[in-house]
Amino acid sequence: MNILITGGAGFIGSHLVRRFVNNYPNYKIVNFDKLTYAGNLENLRDIESKPNYSFVKGDICDAAFVEKTLAENNITAIIHLAAESHVDRSISNPMEFIQTNIVGTVALLNSAKHFWAGNFEGKRFYHVSTDEVYGSLGETGFFTEETPYDPHSPYSASKASSDHLVRAYSDTFGLPAVISNCSNNYGSHHFPEKLIPLAINNIKNMKSVPVYGKGENVRDWLFVEDHASAIDLIFHKAENGETYNIGGHNEWKNLDLILLLCQVMDRKLNRKPGTSEGLITYVKDRAGHDLRYAIDASKLQNKLGWKPSLQFEEGLERTVDWYLANEEWLNRITSGDYQKYYSDQYVTR
Ligand code: NAD
Ligand code: DAU
C-alpha cells in the first residue's frame, strides 16, 4: 500500500506516521503537510531517514498539487488528519478553519476521486474527526455513532461539515470512505497551546495555569498512541462507509485534571507538595464552552476488539516525563526556532 497521511507533522499525525513507518515496512508512507505553526518535522526526526518514509510540503487546499503528489507516489489510501485543530483559535479566526477543514477536505476528496477515476478497488479514504461534532453532553450519557451532530464552535462546525462532505462523497460517488470521531488526546509532542502541555510548561516555569470558568468542564482523555492504534485497526478492518467512535472512558473535570497534574509535577520537580497548585488561576471562560464530552467506544471494542492500553495516571506520568526530558523541543517551539527545521533539513537534499 502507498499511503498519503495528511497533517503528519502535527501532534496525532506524527504518532500515526511513526507507527505506520515502523510497523509496516512494506507500505510507502508519504507525509503531506503544509507545516503551519502546528506542524513540526522535528516530531519525526527518529524515522525521517527510513526508506519507506517521505515528506511532501503542501497545502490540502491546492487540489492540483495534491493530485500530482497522489500520481507521483501512486497513492492507494489516504489518512486525512490535516486541520486547524485549536478551538480557541477558531473563535478568534474562524475563516482559517473554514478554509482548511472544509475547503481543504473537499479539495482532497476531489483529488482522490479524480486520481482513482472510479477504480475504487483496494482504495481507502480515512477521515480523522473529533467527538466535538456531537456537541455537549449534560451530566450523564455518552456520544454514540448515532448521536445527532450539534457542533457549537467554529472548529467543531468545520469538522462536522467535513464529516458530512466525506459521507456525501461516499454516498454519491462511491468513494470508499471511513470516519472516526475521537475524544481529547494527550501525550508527547502535543503543541503547548492545548490544556495539558500548556499546564506542564507553565508549571515547570512557575507561571500561572489558566483554568477557564470554574474548571467544571469535562473531557474524556485518551493517550495519543492509543488513538493511533485505533486508527490502524479501523484503517485495516472497517467496512467502507462505516464510522467508529474512539475514546478512553476516562472523564476528568478540568480542575481535577490540573490538580492531579500539579501533584505529579511537584513530585517530579522535587517541589514542596502544593507548590504547583498555587499557580492555578481562574480566567474568563471560553465562548460557547461545551460542558462535557464522553465517548461510547463499544462499537470499536465489540467489532474490532480495541481497547486503550493505558490507565490515565500512567499516561500522564509518561507525558510529564517526556516533556521534562525534552526541554529543548519545548524551548524551540516557544522560541519559534522549530520552524527553521524544514529549511535547514530539506533544502540541502
Ligand atoms: P495539530 O494541530 O497538532 O496538527 C495539524 C497538522 O495539520 C499540522 O502538522 C499542520 O501543519 C497540518 N496542516 C494544517 N493545515 C494544513 C493544510 N492546509 N494542508 C496540509 N497540512 C495542514 O492537530 P492534531 O491535534 O494532531 O489533530 C489532528 C487531527 O485529529 C485533526 O483533524 C483534528 O481535528 C483531529 N482530532 C484531534 C484531537 C485532539 O485531541 N488533538 C481529537 C480528535 C480528533
Ligand atoms: O475532543 C476532541 C478535541 O479536543 C479535538 O477535536 C481538538 O482538536 C482538541 O484541541 C481538543 O479540544 P479541547 O477544546 O477540548 O482542548 P483544549 O486542550 O483546548 O481544552 C481542554 C479543556 O481545557 C477545555 O474544556 C478548555 C479548557 N482549557 C483549555 C486551555 C487551553 C482551560 O481551562 N485552560 C486553557 O488554558
Tab-separated table of C-alpha atoms and ligand atoms in Angstrom:
chain	number	residue	atom	x	y	z
A	1	MET	CA	0.000	0.000	0.000
A	2	ASN	CA	1.091	3.559	-0.710
A	3	ILE	CA	-0.464	5.810	1.907
A	4	LEU	CA	-0.702	9.591	1.979
A	5	ILE	CA	-1.048	10.820	5.564
A	6	THR	CA	-2.100	14.481	5.711
A	7	GLY	CA	-1.120	16.512	8.761
A	8	GLY	CA	1.634	14.032	9.608
A	9	ALA	CA	3.866	16.697	11.148
A	10	GLY	CA	1.255	17.561	13.791
A	11	PHE	CA	0.605	16.006	17.176
A	12	ILE	CA	-1.525	12.963	16.318
A	13	GLY	CA	-0.292	12.744	12.735
A	14	SER	CA	3.333	12.327	13.809
A	15	HIS	CA	2.431	9.450	16.141
A	16	LEU	CA	0.456	7.814	13.354
A	17	VAL	CA	3.226	8.269	10.774
A	18	ARG	CA	5.782	6.791	13.196
A	19	ARG	CA	3.539	3.806	13.893
A	20	PHE	CA	2.902	3.067	10.217
A	21	VAL	CA	6.521	3.598	9.131
A	22	ASN	CA	7.820	1.293	11.881
A	23	ASN	CA	5.091	-1.369	11.773
A	24	TYR	CA	4.603	-1.641	8.010
A	25	PRO	CA	7.972	-1.617	6.265
A	26	ASN	CA	6.280	-2.759	3.048
A	27	TYR	CA	3.983	0.254	2.901
A	28	LYS	CA	5.173	3.509	1.406
A	29	ILE	CA	4.202	6.363	3.739
A	30	VAL	CA	4.034	9.888	2.332
A	31	ASN	CA	3.593	12.619	4.918
A	32	PHE	CA	1.790	15.570	3.272
A	33	ASP	CA	1.808	18.665	5.460
A	34	LYS	CA	1.705	22.432	4.989
A	35	LEU	CA	3.810	22.992	8.110
A	36	THR	CA	1.577	25.601	9.682
A	37	TYR	CA	2.521	26.787	13.169
A	38	ALA	CA	1.256	23.376	14.400
A	39	GLY	CA	3.397	21.282	12.061
A	40	ASN	CA	6.832	20.337	13.324
A	41	LEU	CA	9.052	17.938	11.397
A	42	GLU	CA	11.282	17.539	14.434
A	43	ASN	CA	8.482	15.295	15.740
A	44	LEU	CA	9.591	12.720	13.167
A	45	ARG	CA	13.355	13.030	13.377
A	46	ASP	CA	13.689	9.403	14.553
A	47	ILE	CA	12.084	7.950	11.403
A	48	GLU	CA	12.819	10.539	8.717
A	49	SER	CA	15.594	8.528	7.076
A	50	LYS	CA	13.648	5.266	6.869
A	51	PRO	CA	13.316	4.053	3.263
A	52	ASN	CA	9.516	3.731	3.395
A	53	TYR	CA	9.013	7.366	4.524
A	54	SER	CA	8.951	10.615	2.586
A	55	PHE	CA	7.760	14.126	3.259
A	56	VAL	CA	5.967	16.484	0.883
A	57	LYS	CA	5.338	20.083	1.899
A	58	GLY	CA	1.964	21.076	0.526
A	59	ASP	CA	-1.473	22.507	1.195
A	60	ILE	CA	-4.513	20.215	1.020
A	61	CYS	CA	-6.444	23.156	-0.488
A	62	ASP	CA	-4.181	23.007	-3.561
A	63	ALA	CA	-6.025	20.234	-5.435
A	64	ALA	CA	-3.678	20.234	-8.443
A	65	PHE	CA	-0.604	19.749	-6.269
A	66	VAL	CA	-2.350	17.105	-4.162
A	67	GLU	CA	-3.294	15.188	-7.301
A	68	LYS	CA	0.242	15.443	-8.646
A	69	THR	CA	1.503	14.015	-5.344
A	70	LEU	CA	-1.054	11.191	-5.490
A	71	ALA	CA	0.058	10.343	-9.016
A	72	GLU	CA	3.798	10.578	-8.369
A	73	ASN	CA	3.501	8.206	-5.428
A	74	ASN	CA	0.758	6.011	-6.870
A	75	ILE	CA	-1.253	6.545	-3.670
A	76	THR	CA	-3.800	3.847	-2.861
A	77	ALA	CA	-5.008	5.159	0.503
A	78	ILE	CA	-5.322	8.493	2.281
A	79	ILE	CA	-5.476	9.048	6.032
A	80	HIS	CA	-6.598	12.638	6.483
A	81	LEU	CA	-5.622	14.436	9.672
A	82	ALA	CA	-4.577	17.869	8.364
A	83	ALA	CA	-6.704	20.510	10.030
A	84	GLU	CA	-6.767	23.618	12.086
A	85	SER	CA	-7.375	21.970	15.447
A	86	HIS	CA	-7.434	24.525	18.271
A	87	VAL	CA	-10.903	25.649	19.406
A	88	ASP	CA	-9.680	28.984	20.822
A	89	ARG	CA	-8.063	29.927	17.513
A	90	SER	CA	-11.335	29.087	15.729
A	91	ILE	CA	-13.095	31.638	17.909
A	92	SER	CA	-10.613	34.399	17.055
A	93	ASN	CA	-10.168	33.419	13.388
A	94	PRO	CA	-12.964	31.198	12.010
A	95	MET	CA	-12.087	31.665	8.319
A	96	GLU	CA	-8.861	29.655	8.528
A	97	PHE	CA	-10.909	26.754	9.870
A	98	ILE	CA	-13.453	27.006	7.066
A	99	GLN	CA	-10.652	27.112	4.513
A	100	THR	CA	-8.539	24.215	5.786
A	101	ASN	CA	-11.088	21.958	7.407
A	102	ILE	CA	-13.923	22.322	4.882
A	103	VAL	CA	-12.472	23.596	1.596
A	104	GLY	CA	-9.268	21.603	2.122
A	105	THR	CA	-11.161	18.379	2.797
A	106	VAL	CA	-13.291	18.834	-0.336
A	107	ALA	CA	-10.161	19.550	-2.406
A	108	LEU	CA	-8.632	16.338	-1.067
A	109	LEU	CA	-11.812	14.359	-1.775
A	110	ASN	CA	-11.897	15.711	-5.334
A	111	SER	CA	-8.248	14.880	-5.899
A	112	ALA	CA	-8.727	11.310	-4.661
A	113	LYS	CA	-11.899	10.839	-6.700
A	114	HIS	CA	-10.258	12.194	-9.829
A	115	PHE	CA	-6.977	10.325	-9.419
A	116	TRP	CA	-8.651	6.990	-8.647
A	117	ALA	CA	-11.052	7.667	-11.542
A	118	GLY	CA	-13.830	5.405	-10.346
A	119	ASN	CA	-11.489	2.456	-9.795
A	120	PHE	CA	-12.022	2.227	-6.051
A	121	GLU	CA	-10.998	-1.427	-5.650
A	122	GLY	CA	-8.410	-1.654	-2.861
A	123	LYS	CA	-8.601	2.087	-2.185
A	124	ARG	CA	-9.421	3.831	1.100
A	125	PHE	CA	-10.132	7.405	2.237
A	126	TYR	CA	-9.911	7.587	6.040
A	127	HIS	CA	-11.110	10.832	7.617
A	128	VAL	CA	-9.951	11.554	11.176
A	129	SER	CA	-12.512	13.571	13.092
A	130	THR	CA	-13.498	14.607	16.570
A	131	ASP	CA	-16.156	13.951	19.217
A	132	GLU	CA	-16.813	17.708	19.286
A	133	VAL	CA	-19.131	17.335	16.264
A	134	TYR	CA	-21.714	15.807	18.629
A	135	GLY	CA	-21.933	18.963	20.748
A	136	SER	CA	-22.153	18.935	24.517
A	137	LEU	CA	-23.491	16.379	26.998
A	138	GLY	CA	-25.192	17.096	30.316
A	139	GLU	CA	-24.166	15.280	33.491
A	140	THR	CA	-24.967	11.851	32.031
A	141	GLY	CA	-24.932	9.921	28.760
A	142	PHE	CA	-22.364	9.209	26.057
A	143	PHE	CA	-21.817	10.018	22.394
A	144	THR	CA	-22.516	7.021	20.172
A	145	GLU	CA	-22.101	6.783	16.409
A	146	GLU	CA	-25.849	7.553	16.156
A	147	THR	CA	-25.769	10.776	18.208
A	148	PRO	CA	-27.025	13.664	16.026
A	149	TYR	CA	-24.460	16.300	15.117
A	150	ASP	CA	-24.746	19.528	17.125
A	151	PRO	CA	-21.450	21.442	16.918
A	152	HIS	CA	-21.016	24.726	18.785
A	153	SER	CA	-17.621	26.203	17.952
A	154	PRO	CA	-16.369	27.244	14.512
A	155	TYR	CA	-13.807	24.425	14.885
A	156	SER	CA	-16.375	21.716	15.597
A	157	ALA	CA	-18.775	23.093	12.969
A	158	SER	CA	-15.989	22.946	10.384
A	159	LYS	CA	-15.128	19.358	11.368
A	160	ALA	CA	-18.844	18.408	11.281
A	161	SER	CA	-19.074	19.905	7.814
A	162	SER	CA	-16.037	17.922	6.656
A	163	ASP	CA	-17.565	14.697	8.039
A	164	HIS	CA	-20.789	15.370	6.095
A	165	LEU	CA	-18.819	16.005	2.917
A	166	VAL	CA	-16.846	12.774	3.294
A	167	ARG	CA	-20.133	10.863	3.716
A	168	ALA	CA	-21.603	12.722	0.733
A	169	TYR	CA	-18.667	11.619	-1.462
A	170	SER	CA	-19.082	8.070	-0.212
A	171	ASP	CA	-22.852	8.027	-0.868
A	172	THR	CA	-22.819	9.988	-4.131
A	173	PHE	CA	-19.656	8.828	-5.851
A	174	GLY	CA	-18.942	5.558	-4.071
A	175	LEU	CA	-15.666	6.859	-2.635
A	176	PRO	CA	-14.518	4.149	-0.177
A	177	ALA	CA	-14.509	6.254	2.976
A	178	VAL	CA	-14.370	5.589	6.705
A	179	ILE	CA	-14.557	8.125	9.530
A	180	SER	CA	-13.564	8.019	13.172
A	181	ASN	CA	-14.509	10.523	15.868
A	182	CYS	CA	-12.129	10.638	18.800
A	183	SER	CA	-12.088	12.295	22.205
A	184	ASN	CA	-9.296	14.520	23.622
A	185	ASN	CA	-5.796	13.156	23.042
A	186	TYR	CA	-2.765	13.695	25.253
A	187	GLY	CA	0.857	12.553	25.138
A	188	SER	CA	4.235	13.583	23.784
A	189	HIS	CA	4.725	16.189	21.003
A	190	HIS	CA	1.453	17.951	21.898
A	191	PHE	CA	1.591	21.624	20.917
A	192	PRO	CA	1.765	23.717	24.103
A	193	GLU	CA	-1.370	25.755	23.428
A	194	LYS	CA	-3.616	22.848	24.441
A	195	LEU	CA	-4.520	22.338	28.093
A	196	ILE	CA	-2.153	19.562	29.244
A	197	PRO	CA	1.121	20.636	27.563
A	198	LEU	CA	0.389	24.288	28.318
A	199	ALA	CA	-0.116	23.471	32.003
A	200	ILE	CA	3.052	21.320	32.125
A	201	ASN	CA	5.104	24.107	30.548
A	202	ASN	CA	3.675	26.787	32.826
A	203	ILE	CA	4.079	24.738	35.986
A	204	LYS	CA	7.663	23.951	35.039
A	205	ASN	CA	8.347	27.671	34.650
A	206	MET	CA	6.355	28.669	37.776
A	207	LYS	CA	3.883	30.600	35.605
A	208	SER	CA	0.156	30.793	36.263
A	209	VAL	CA	-2.006	27.937	34.963
A	210	PRO	CA	-5.141	29.362	33.330
A	211	VAL	CA	-8.358	27.476	34.085
A	212	TYR	CA	-11.364	28.602	32.048
A	213	GLY	CA	-14.509	29.459	34.039
A	214	LYS	CA	-14.756	27.297	37.160
A	215	GLY	CA	-12.837	24.354	35.683
A	216	GLU	CA	-16.007	22.249	35.675
A	217	ASN	CA	-15.954	21.241	32.010
A	218	VAL	CA	-15.379	17.536	31.449
A	219	ARG	CA	-13.199	15.937	28.770
A	220	ASP	CA	-12.598	12.242	28.006
A	221	TRP	CA	-8.820	11.833	27.672
A	222	LEU	CA	-7.103	9.222	25.509
A	223	PHE	CA	-3.364	8.544	25.202
A	224	VAL	CA	-2.337	9.553	21.681
A	225	GLU	CA	-0.656	6.218	20.925
A	226	ASP	CA	-3.961	4.503	21.709
A	227	HIS	CA	-5.664	6.780	19.177
A	228	ALA	CA	-3.020	5.763	16.632
A	229	SER	CA	-3.601	2.067	17.393
A	230	ALA	CA	-7.359	2.550	16.906
A	231	ILE	CA	-6.826	4.324	13.569
A	232	ASP	CA	-4.530	1.489	12.477
A	233	LEU	CA	-7.185	-1.103	13.299
A	234	ILE	CA	-10.059	0.817	11.714
A	235	PHE	CA	-7.971	1.597	8.634
A	236	HIS	CA	-7.315	-2.095	8.060
A	237	LYS	CA	-10.593	-3.663	9.233
A	238	ALA	CA	-13.550	-1.277	8.859
A	239	GLU	CA	-16.007	-1.651	6.047
A	240	ASN	CA	-16.467	1.215	3.621
A	241	GLY	CA	-18.997	3.790	4.807
A	242	GLU	CA	-18.531	2.963	8.487
A	243	THR	CA	-17.993	5.358	11.385
A	244	TYR	CA	-16.262	4.497	14.661
A	245	ASN	CA	-16.120	6.464	17.893
A	246	ILE	CA	-12.800	6.312	19.776
A	247	GLY	CA	-12.467	7.256	23.446
A	248	GLY	CA	-10.856	6.343	26.711
A	249	HIS	CA	-13.817	6.057	29.136
A	250	ASN	CA	-11.670	8.454	31.093
A	251	GLU	CA	-13.596	11.559	32.082
A	252	TRP	CA	-11.951	14.336	34.032
A	253	LYS	CA	-13.197	17.729	35.152
A	254	ASN	CA	-10.568	20.227	34.004
A	255	LEU	CA	-9.862	21.359	37.555
A	256	ASP	CA	-9.413	17.790	38.852
A	257	LEU	CA	-7.070	17.034	35.987
A	258	ILE	CA	-4.980	20.132	36.688
A	259	LEU	CA	-4.855	19.276	40.414
A	260	LEU	CA	-3.569	15.777	39.564
A	261	LEU	CA	-1.026	17.253	37.171
A	262	CYS	CA	0.141	19.677	39.885
A	263	GLN	CA	0.757	16.754	42.257
A	264	VAL	CA	2.718	14.850	39.606
A	265	MET	CA	4.788	17.933	38.743
A	266	ASP	CA	5.563	18.715	42.401
A	267	ARG	CA	6.831	15.160	42.821
A	268	LYS	CA	8.861	15.098	39.585
A	269	LEU	CA	10.408	18.513	40.247
A	270	ASN	CA	11.053	17.801	43.946
A	271	ARG	CA	8.898	20.732	44.932
A	272	LYS	CA	7.064	21.067	48.230
A	273	PRO	CA	3.583	19.475	47.836
A	274	GLY	CA	1.048	22.209	46.991
A	275	THR	CA	3.560	24.491	45.233
A	276	SER	CA	2.136	24.000	41.732
A	277	GLU	CA	-1.478	24.161	42.894
A	278	GLY	CA	-0.811	27.743	43.930
A	279	LEU	CA	-0.287	28.604	40.252
A	280	ILE	CA	-3.892	27.836	39.287
A	281	THR	CA	-5.614	30.988	38.053
A	282	TYR	CA	-9.266	31.171	37.055
A	283	VAL	CA	-9.704	33.128	33.835
A	284	LYS	CA	-12.605	34.195	31.619
A	285	ASP	CA	-14.465	31.218	30.200
A	286	ARG	CA	-14.183	30.129	26.561
A	287	ALA	CA	-17.145	31.422	24.491
A	288	GLY	CA	-19.634	28.622	23.759
A	289	HIS	CA	-17.638	26.281	26.005
A	290	ASP	CA	-19.046	22.738	25.731
A	291	LEU	CA	-19.712	21.319	29.192
A	292	ARG	CA	-18.971	17.638	28.767
A	293	TYR	CA	-17.703	15.167	26.164
A	294	ALA	CA	-17.776	11.408	26.742
A	295	ILE	CA	-17.415	8.700	24.134
A	296	ASP	CA	-19.108	5.336	23.985
A	297	ALA	CA	-16.460	3.285	22.147
A	298	SER	CA	-18.277	-0.049	22.490
A	299	LYS	CA	-18.690	-0.495	18.709
A	300	LEU	CA	-14.915	-0.326	18.287
A	301	GLN	CA	-14.365	-2.645	21.229
A	302	ASN	CA	-17.032	-5.198	20.253
A	303	LYS	CA	-16.490	-5.284	16.483
A	304	LEU	CA	-12.728	-4.804	16.239
A	305	GLY	CA	-11.505	-5.731	19.726
A	306	TRP	CA	-9.819	-2.381	20.501
A	307	LYS	CA	-9.315	-1.021	23.975
A	308	PRO	CA	-6.999	1.619	25.441
A	309	SER	CA	-3.655	0.231	26.618
A	310	LEU	CA	-3.009	2.638	29.474
A	311	GLN	CA	-4.573	3.972	32.636
A	312	PHE	CA	-4.673	7.781	32.658
A	313	GLU	CA	-2.375	8.156	35.689
A	314	GLU	CA	0.326	6.149	33.921
A	315	GLY	CA	-0.162	8.002	30.633
A	316	LEU	CA	0.044	11.354	32.401
A	317	GLU	CA	3.284	10.340	34.187
A	318	ARG	CA	4.773	9.271	30.858
A	319	THR	CA	3.687	12.528	29.264
A	320	VAL	CA	5.188	14.657	32.046
A	321	ASP	CA	8.410	12.619	31.870
A	322	TRP	CA	8.619	13.222	28.117
A	323	TYR	CA	8.175	16.992	28.467
A	324	LEU	CA	10.726	17.216	31.257
A	325	ALA	CA	13.221	15.151	29.249
A	326	ASN	CA	12.617	17.145	26.059
A	327	GLU	CA	13.013	20.709	27.245
A	328	GLU	CA	14.797	21.517	24.013
A	329	TRP	CA	11.720	20.560	21.936
A	330	LEU	CA	9.545	22.799	24.078
A	331	ASN	CA	12.030	25.685	24.033
A	332	ARG	CA	12.307	25.520	20.270
A	333	ILE	CA	8.530	25.770	19.993
A	334	THR	CA	8.161	28.621	22.429
A	335	SER	CA	11.009	30.490	20.692
A	336	GLY	CA	9.694	29.652	17.183
A	337	ASP	CA	13.008	28.010	16.203
A	338	TYR	CA	11.325	24.744	15.211
A	339	GLN	CA	10.013	26.458	12.071
A	340	LYS	CA	13.587	26.702	10.755
A	341	TYR	CA	13.971	22.929	10.872
A	342	TYR	CA	12.347	22.435	7.477
A	343	SER	CA	14.640	24.843	5.637
A	344	ASP	CA	17.741	23.543	7.430
A	345	GLN	CA	16.804	19.916	6.914
A	346	TYR	CA	15.302	19.779	3.454
A	347	VAL	CA	16.878	22.488	1.294
A	348	THR	CA	20.162	20.610	1.045
A	349	ARG	CA	18.501	17.370	-0.135
B	1	NAD	P1	-2.357	19.595	15.042
B	1	NAD	O1	-2.897	20.983	15.034
B	1	NAD	O2	-1.337	19.206	16.055
B	1	NAD	O3	-1.745	19.232	13.603
B	1	NAD	C1	-2.377	19.593	12.413
B	1	NAD	C2	-1.393	19.353	11.273
B	1	NAD	O4	-2.059	19.673	10.042
B	1	NAD	C3	-0.140	20.237	11.351
B	1	NAD	O5	1.012	19.469	11.085
B	1	NAD	C4	-0.370	21.264	10.261
B	1	NAD	O6	0.843	21.753	9.690
B	1	NAD	C5	-1.181	20.461	9.256
B	1	NAD	N1	-1.994	21.312	8.380
B	1	NAD	C6	-2.812	22.320	8.747
B	1	NAD	N2	-3.381	22.883	7.666
B	1	NAD	C7	-2.919	22.203	6.591
B	1	NAD	C8	-3.156	22.298	5.201
B	1	NAD	N3	-3.969	23.238	4.682
B	1	NAD	N4	-2.541	21.434	4.363
B	1	NAD	C9	-1.703	20.478	4.866
B	1	NAD	N5	-1.430	20.351	6.165
B	1	NAD	C10	-2.038	21.200	7.037
B	1	NAD	O7	-3.640	18.655	15.136
B	1	NAD	P2	-3.870	17.300	15.950
B	1	NAD	O8	-4.244	17.635	17.339
B	1	NAD	O9	-2.752	16.394	15.696
B	1	NAD	O10	-5.183	16.766	15.218
B	1	NAD	C11	-5.078	16.018	14.017
B	1	NAD	C12	-6.470	15.672	13.527
B	1	NAD	O11	-7.141	14.917	14.513
B	1	NAD	C13	-7.346	16.887	13.243
B	1	NAD	O12	-8.113	16.608	12.087
B	1	NAD	C14	-8.238	17.001	14.475
B	1	NAD	O13	-9.474	17.582	14.140
B	1	NAD	C15	-8.387	15.548	14.853
B	1	NAD	N6	-8.605	15.287	16.295
B	1	NAD	C16	-7.770	15.832	17.239
B	1	NAD	C17	-7.960	15.510	18.578
B	1	NAD	C18	-7.044	16.060	19.648
B	1	NAD	O14	-7.315	15.850	20.841
B	1	NAD	N7	-5.965	16.744	19.332
B	1	NAD	C19	-9.005	14.650	18.962
B	1	NAD	C20	-9.839	14.131	17.964
B	1	NAD	C21	-9.626	14.429	16.633
B	2	DAU	O1	-12.485	16.492	21.981
B	2	DAU	C1	-11.536	16.442	20.955
B	2	DAU	C2	-10.895	17.806	20.775
B	2	DAU	O2	-10.022	18.000	21.876
B	2	DAU	C3	-10.138	17.929	19.464
B	2	DAU	O3	-11.032	17.800	18.390
B	2	DAU	C4	-9.411	19.284	19.389
B	2	DAU	O4	-8.640	19.360	18.210
B	2	DAU	C5	-8.511	19.396	20.602
B	2	DAU	O5	-7.864	20.645	20.598
B	2	DAU	C6	-9.309	19.213	21.884
B	2	DAU	O6	-10.223	20.311	22.067
B	2	DAU	P1	-10.474	20.968	23.501
B	2	DAU	O7	-11.001	22.325	23.306
B	2	DAU	O8	-11.237	20.042	24.371
B	2	DAU	O9	-8.942	21.003	24.047
B	2	DAU	P2	-8.143	22.128	24.856
B	2	DAU	O10	-6.859	21.499	25.269
B	2	DAU	O11	-8.083	23.404	24.100
B	2	DAU	O12	-9.027	22.355	26.146
B	2	DAU	C7	-9.346	21.282	27.002
B	2	DAU	C8	-10.247	21.833	28.088
B	2	DAU	O13	-9.494	22.717	28.934
B	2	DAU	C9	-11.400	22.671	27.575
B	2	DAU	O14	-12.529	22.463	28.410
B	2	DAU	C10	-10.913	24.111	27.709
B	2	DAU	C11	-10.018	24.053	28.929
B	2	DAU	N1	-8.851	24.953	28.935
B	2	DAU	C12	-8.056	24.977	27.837
B	2	DAU	C13	-6.924	25.778	27.815
B	2	DAU	C14	-6.030	25.833	26.589
B	2	DAU	C15	-8.546	25.679	30.079
B	2	DAU	O15	-9.267	25.614	31.097
B	2	DAU	N2	-7.428	26.468	30.068
B	2	DAU	C16	-6.612	26.554	28.975
B	2	DAU	O16	-5.608	27.317	29.011
